[in-house]
Short mmCIF file of C-alpha atoms in Angstrom, two decimals:
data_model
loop_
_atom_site.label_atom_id
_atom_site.label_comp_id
_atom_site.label_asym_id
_atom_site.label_seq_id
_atom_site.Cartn_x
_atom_site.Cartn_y
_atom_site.Cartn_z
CA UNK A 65 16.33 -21.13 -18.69
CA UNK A 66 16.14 -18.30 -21.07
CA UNK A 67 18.60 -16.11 -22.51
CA UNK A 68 17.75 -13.47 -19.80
CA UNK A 69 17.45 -14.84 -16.41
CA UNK A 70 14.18 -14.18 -14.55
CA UNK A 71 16.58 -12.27 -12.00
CA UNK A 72 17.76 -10.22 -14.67
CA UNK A 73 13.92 -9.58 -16.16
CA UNK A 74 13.00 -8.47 -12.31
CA UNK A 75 15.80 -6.26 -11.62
CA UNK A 76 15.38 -4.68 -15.48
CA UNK A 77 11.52 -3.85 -14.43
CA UNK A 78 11.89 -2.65 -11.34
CA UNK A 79 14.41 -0.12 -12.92
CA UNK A 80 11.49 1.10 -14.91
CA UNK A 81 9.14 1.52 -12.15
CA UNK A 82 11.25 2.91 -9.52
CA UNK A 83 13.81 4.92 -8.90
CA UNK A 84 16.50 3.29 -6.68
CA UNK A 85 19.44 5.54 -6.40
CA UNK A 86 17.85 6.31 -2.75
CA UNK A 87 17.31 2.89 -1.43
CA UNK A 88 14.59 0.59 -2.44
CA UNK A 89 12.83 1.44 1.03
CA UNK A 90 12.56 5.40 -0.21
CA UNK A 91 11.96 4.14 -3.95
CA UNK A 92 8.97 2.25 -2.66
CA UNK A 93 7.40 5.31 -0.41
CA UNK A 94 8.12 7.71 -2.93
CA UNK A 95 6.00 5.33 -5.78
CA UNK A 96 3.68 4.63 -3.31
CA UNK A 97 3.01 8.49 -3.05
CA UNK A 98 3.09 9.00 -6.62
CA UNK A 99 0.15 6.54 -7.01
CA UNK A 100 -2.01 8.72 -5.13
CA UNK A 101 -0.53 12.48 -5.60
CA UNK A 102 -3.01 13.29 -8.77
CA UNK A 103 -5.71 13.08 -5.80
CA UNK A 104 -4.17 15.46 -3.71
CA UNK A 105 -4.91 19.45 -3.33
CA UNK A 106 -2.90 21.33 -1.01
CA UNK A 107 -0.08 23.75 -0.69
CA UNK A 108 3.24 23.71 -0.17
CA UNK A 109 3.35 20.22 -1.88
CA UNK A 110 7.19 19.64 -2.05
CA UNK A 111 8.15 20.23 1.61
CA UNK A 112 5.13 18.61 2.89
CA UNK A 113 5.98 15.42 0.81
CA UNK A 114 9.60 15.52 1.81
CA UNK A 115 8.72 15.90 5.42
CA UNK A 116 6.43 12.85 5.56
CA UNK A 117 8.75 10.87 3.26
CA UNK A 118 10.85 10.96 6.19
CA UNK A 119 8.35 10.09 8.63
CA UNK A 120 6.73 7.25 6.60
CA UNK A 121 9.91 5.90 6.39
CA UNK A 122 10.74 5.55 9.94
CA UNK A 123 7.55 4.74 11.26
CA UNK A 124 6.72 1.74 8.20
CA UNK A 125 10.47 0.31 9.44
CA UNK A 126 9.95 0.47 12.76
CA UNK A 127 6.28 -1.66 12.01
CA UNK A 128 7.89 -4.22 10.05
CA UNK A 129 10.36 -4.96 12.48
CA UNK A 130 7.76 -5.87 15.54
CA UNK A 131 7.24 -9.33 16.93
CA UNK A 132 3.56 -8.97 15.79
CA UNK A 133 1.48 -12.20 16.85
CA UNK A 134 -2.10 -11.43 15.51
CA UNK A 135 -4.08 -9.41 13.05
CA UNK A 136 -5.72 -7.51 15.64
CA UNK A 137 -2.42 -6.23 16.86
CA UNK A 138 -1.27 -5.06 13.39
CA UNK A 139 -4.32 -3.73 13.00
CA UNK A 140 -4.11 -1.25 15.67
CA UNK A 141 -0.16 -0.56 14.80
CA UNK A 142 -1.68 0.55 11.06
CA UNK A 143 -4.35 2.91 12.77
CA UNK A 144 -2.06 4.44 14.84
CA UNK A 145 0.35 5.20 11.92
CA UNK A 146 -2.07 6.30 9.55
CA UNK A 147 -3.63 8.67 12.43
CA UNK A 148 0.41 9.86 13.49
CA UNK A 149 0.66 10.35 9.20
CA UNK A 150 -2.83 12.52 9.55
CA UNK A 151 -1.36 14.79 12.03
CA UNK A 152 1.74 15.10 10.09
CA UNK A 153 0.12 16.20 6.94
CA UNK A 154 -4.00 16.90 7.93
CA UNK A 155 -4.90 17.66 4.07
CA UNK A 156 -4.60 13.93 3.54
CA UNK A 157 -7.96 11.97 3.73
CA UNK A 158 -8.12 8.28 5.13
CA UNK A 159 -8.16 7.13 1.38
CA UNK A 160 -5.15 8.46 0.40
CA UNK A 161 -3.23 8.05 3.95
CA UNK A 162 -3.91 4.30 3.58
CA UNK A 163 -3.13 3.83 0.01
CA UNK A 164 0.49 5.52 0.91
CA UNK A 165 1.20 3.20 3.66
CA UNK A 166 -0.20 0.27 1.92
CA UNK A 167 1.54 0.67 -1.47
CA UNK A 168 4.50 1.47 0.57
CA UNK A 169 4.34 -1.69 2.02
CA UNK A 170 3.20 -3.70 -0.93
CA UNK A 171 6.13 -2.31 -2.67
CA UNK A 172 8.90 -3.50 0.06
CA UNK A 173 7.66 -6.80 -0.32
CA UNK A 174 7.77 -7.23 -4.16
CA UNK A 175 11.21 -6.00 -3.62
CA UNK A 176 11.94 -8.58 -1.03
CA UNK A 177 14.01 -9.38 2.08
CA UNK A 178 17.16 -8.97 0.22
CA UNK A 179 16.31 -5.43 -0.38
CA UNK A 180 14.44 -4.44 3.04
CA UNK A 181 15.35 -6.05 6.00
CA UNK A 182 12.35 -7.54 7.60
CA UNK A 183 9.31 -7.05 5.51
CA UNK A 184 7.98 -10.26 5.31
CA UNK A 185 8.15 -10.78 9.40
CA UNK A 186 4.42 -9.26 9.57
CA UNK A 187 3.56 -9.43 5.98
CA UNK A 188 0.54 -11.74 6.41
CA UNK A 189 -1.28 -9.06 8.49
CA UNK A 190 -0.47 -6.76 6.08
CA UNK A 191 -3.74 -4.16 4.62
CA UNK A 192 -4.53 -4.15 0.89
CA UNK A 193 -4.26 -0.87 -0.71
CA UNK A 194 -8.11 0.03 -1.65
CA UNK A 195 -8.32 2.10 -4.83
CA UNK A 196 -10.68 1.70 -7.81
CA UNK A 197 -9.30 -1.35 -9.10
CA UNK A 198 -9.16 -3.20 -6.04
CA UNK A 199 -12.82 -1.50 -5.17
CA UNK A 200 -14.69 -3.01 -8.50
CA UNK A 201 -12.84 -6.47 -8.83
CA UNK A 202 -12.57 -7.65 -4.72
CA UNK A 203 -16.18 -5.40 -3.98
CA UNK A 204 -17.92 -4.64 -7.18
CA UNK A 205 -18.14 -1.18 -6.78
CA UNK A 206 -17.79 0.37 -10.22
CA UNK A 207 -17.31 4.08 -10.76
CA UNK A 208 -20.34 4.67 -12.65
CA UNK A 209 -22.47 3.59 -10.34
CA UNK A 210 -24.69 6.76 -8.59
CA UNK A 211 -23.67 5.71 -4.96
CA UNK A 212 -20.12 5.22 -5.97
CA UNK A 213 -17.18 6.97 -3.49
CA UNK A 214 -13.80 6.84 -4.73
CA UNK A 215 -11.21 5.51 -2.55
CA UNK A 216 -9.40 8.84 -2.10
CA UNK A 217 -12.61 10.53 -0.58
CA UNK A 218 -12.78 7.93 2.40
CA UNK A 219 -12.83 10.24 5.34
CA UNK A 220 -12.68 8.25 8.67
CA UNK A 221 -10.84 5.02 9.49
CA UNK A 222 -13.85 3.15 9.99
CA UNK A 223 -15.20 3.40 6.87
CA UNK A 224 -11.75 2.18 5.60
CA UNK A 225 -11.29 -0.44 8.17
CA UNK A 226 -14.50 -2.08 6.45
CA UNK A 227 -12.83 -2.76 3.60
CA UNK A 228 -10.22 -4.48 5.08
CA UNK A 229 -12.74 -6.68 7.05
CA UNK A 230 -14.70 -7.88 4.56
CA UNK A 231 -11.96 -8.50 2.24
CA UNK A 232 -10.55 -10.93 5.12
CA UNK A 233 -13.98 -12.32 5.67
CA UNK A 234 -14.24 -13.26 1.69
CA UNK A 235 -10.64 -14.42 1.62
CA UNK A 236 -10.53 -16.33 4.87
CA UNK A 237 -8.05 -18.97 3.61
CA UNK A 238 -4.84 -16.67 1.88
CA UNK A 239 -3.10 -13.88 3.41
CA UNK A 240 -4.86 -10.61 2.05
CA UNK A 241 -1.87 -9.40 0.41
CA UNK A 242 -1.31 -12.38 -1.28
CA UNK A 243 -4.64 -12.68 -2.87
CA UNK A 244 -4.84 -8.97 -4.06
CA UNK A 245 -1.38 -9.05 -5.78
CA UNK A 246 -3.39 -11.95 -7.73
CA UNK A 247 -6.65 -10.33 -7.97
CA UNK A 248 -4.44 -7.07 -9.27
CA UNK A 249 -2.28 -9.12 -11.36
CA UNK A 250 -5.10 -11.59 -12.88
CA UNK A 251 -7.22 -7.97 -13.62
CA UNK A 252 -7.57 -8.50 -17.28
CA UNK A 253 -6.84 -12.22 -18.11
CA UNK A 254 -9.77 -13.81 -20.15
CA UNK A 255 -10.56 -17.06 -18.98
#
């Protein structure tokens, strides 16, 4: 063991990421909504986002405490919350209503159990957050390319959906969130 202990790096870098004098369950919705707020044009920006803070926060709790048996199941859960979160704030595309949840979520569990109560009950079911990163290295779609549509413009829940299936389909034998935490965190290693 080093001089610092890896619990000690962790805690120190989460510090810098996040702010935790909330809760790590609002830290991790409120990141999560920072990674996609330079996408979003609307009015009325600071009592929309507080609103649905509190919504997101509730509803994401309540979905990582069900007895969830299959991905089908969690699957419909996640549409159903991301169509509730459209209703709640309709200026929101697909794109960024998904990358809110899903970095939400993906945030929860790098914080772990210890920190919010139930999050890895259903965590293999969990979505990957699509945004250009995870777009060119998991489905080679690069921004300069003339067909290219950036995550935050994905309209419907289908088209979004899609992304999720084949991302399963290519990465049959790891749990999706696992293997884009790697693909994310592997981006820019030279091998």
């Amino acid at each position: 063991m080093g001089l610092i202990s890896e619990k000690m790096k962790f805690d120190f870098l989460v510090r810098l990421k996040f702010d935790i004098s909330e809760g790590y369950d609002k830290a991790g919705i409120k990141t999560a909504y920072n990674d996609f707020a330079r996408t979003l044009r609307t009015d009325n920006l600071k009592e929309k986002k507080s609103k649905t803070e509190k919504f997101l926060l509730k509803e994401l709790k309540e979905l990582i405490s069900l007895d969830i048996k299959k991905q089908e199941e969690f699957d419909e859960k996640h549409r159903e919350l991301c169509e509730k979160l459209k209703k709640e704030w309709s200026e929101l595309s697909y794109g960024q209503i998904q990358k809110w949840v899903n970095m939400s979520l993906k945030y929860w569990l790098l914080f772990g159990g210890d920190k919010i109560a139930n999050i890895e009950k259903n965590a293999k079911y969990f979505h990957i957050p699509i945004d250009s990163i995870i777009k060119e290295i998991a489905f080679g779609e690069k921004r300069n390319q003339a067909d290219y549509k950036s995550w935050s413009k994905i309209e419907n829940y289908e088209e979004y959906s899609e992304y999720q299936k084949i991302f399963r389909k290519n990465n049959e034998r790891v749990t999706p969130i696992v293997k884009e935490f790697e693909l994310f965190n592997n981006r820019n290693n030279k091998q």
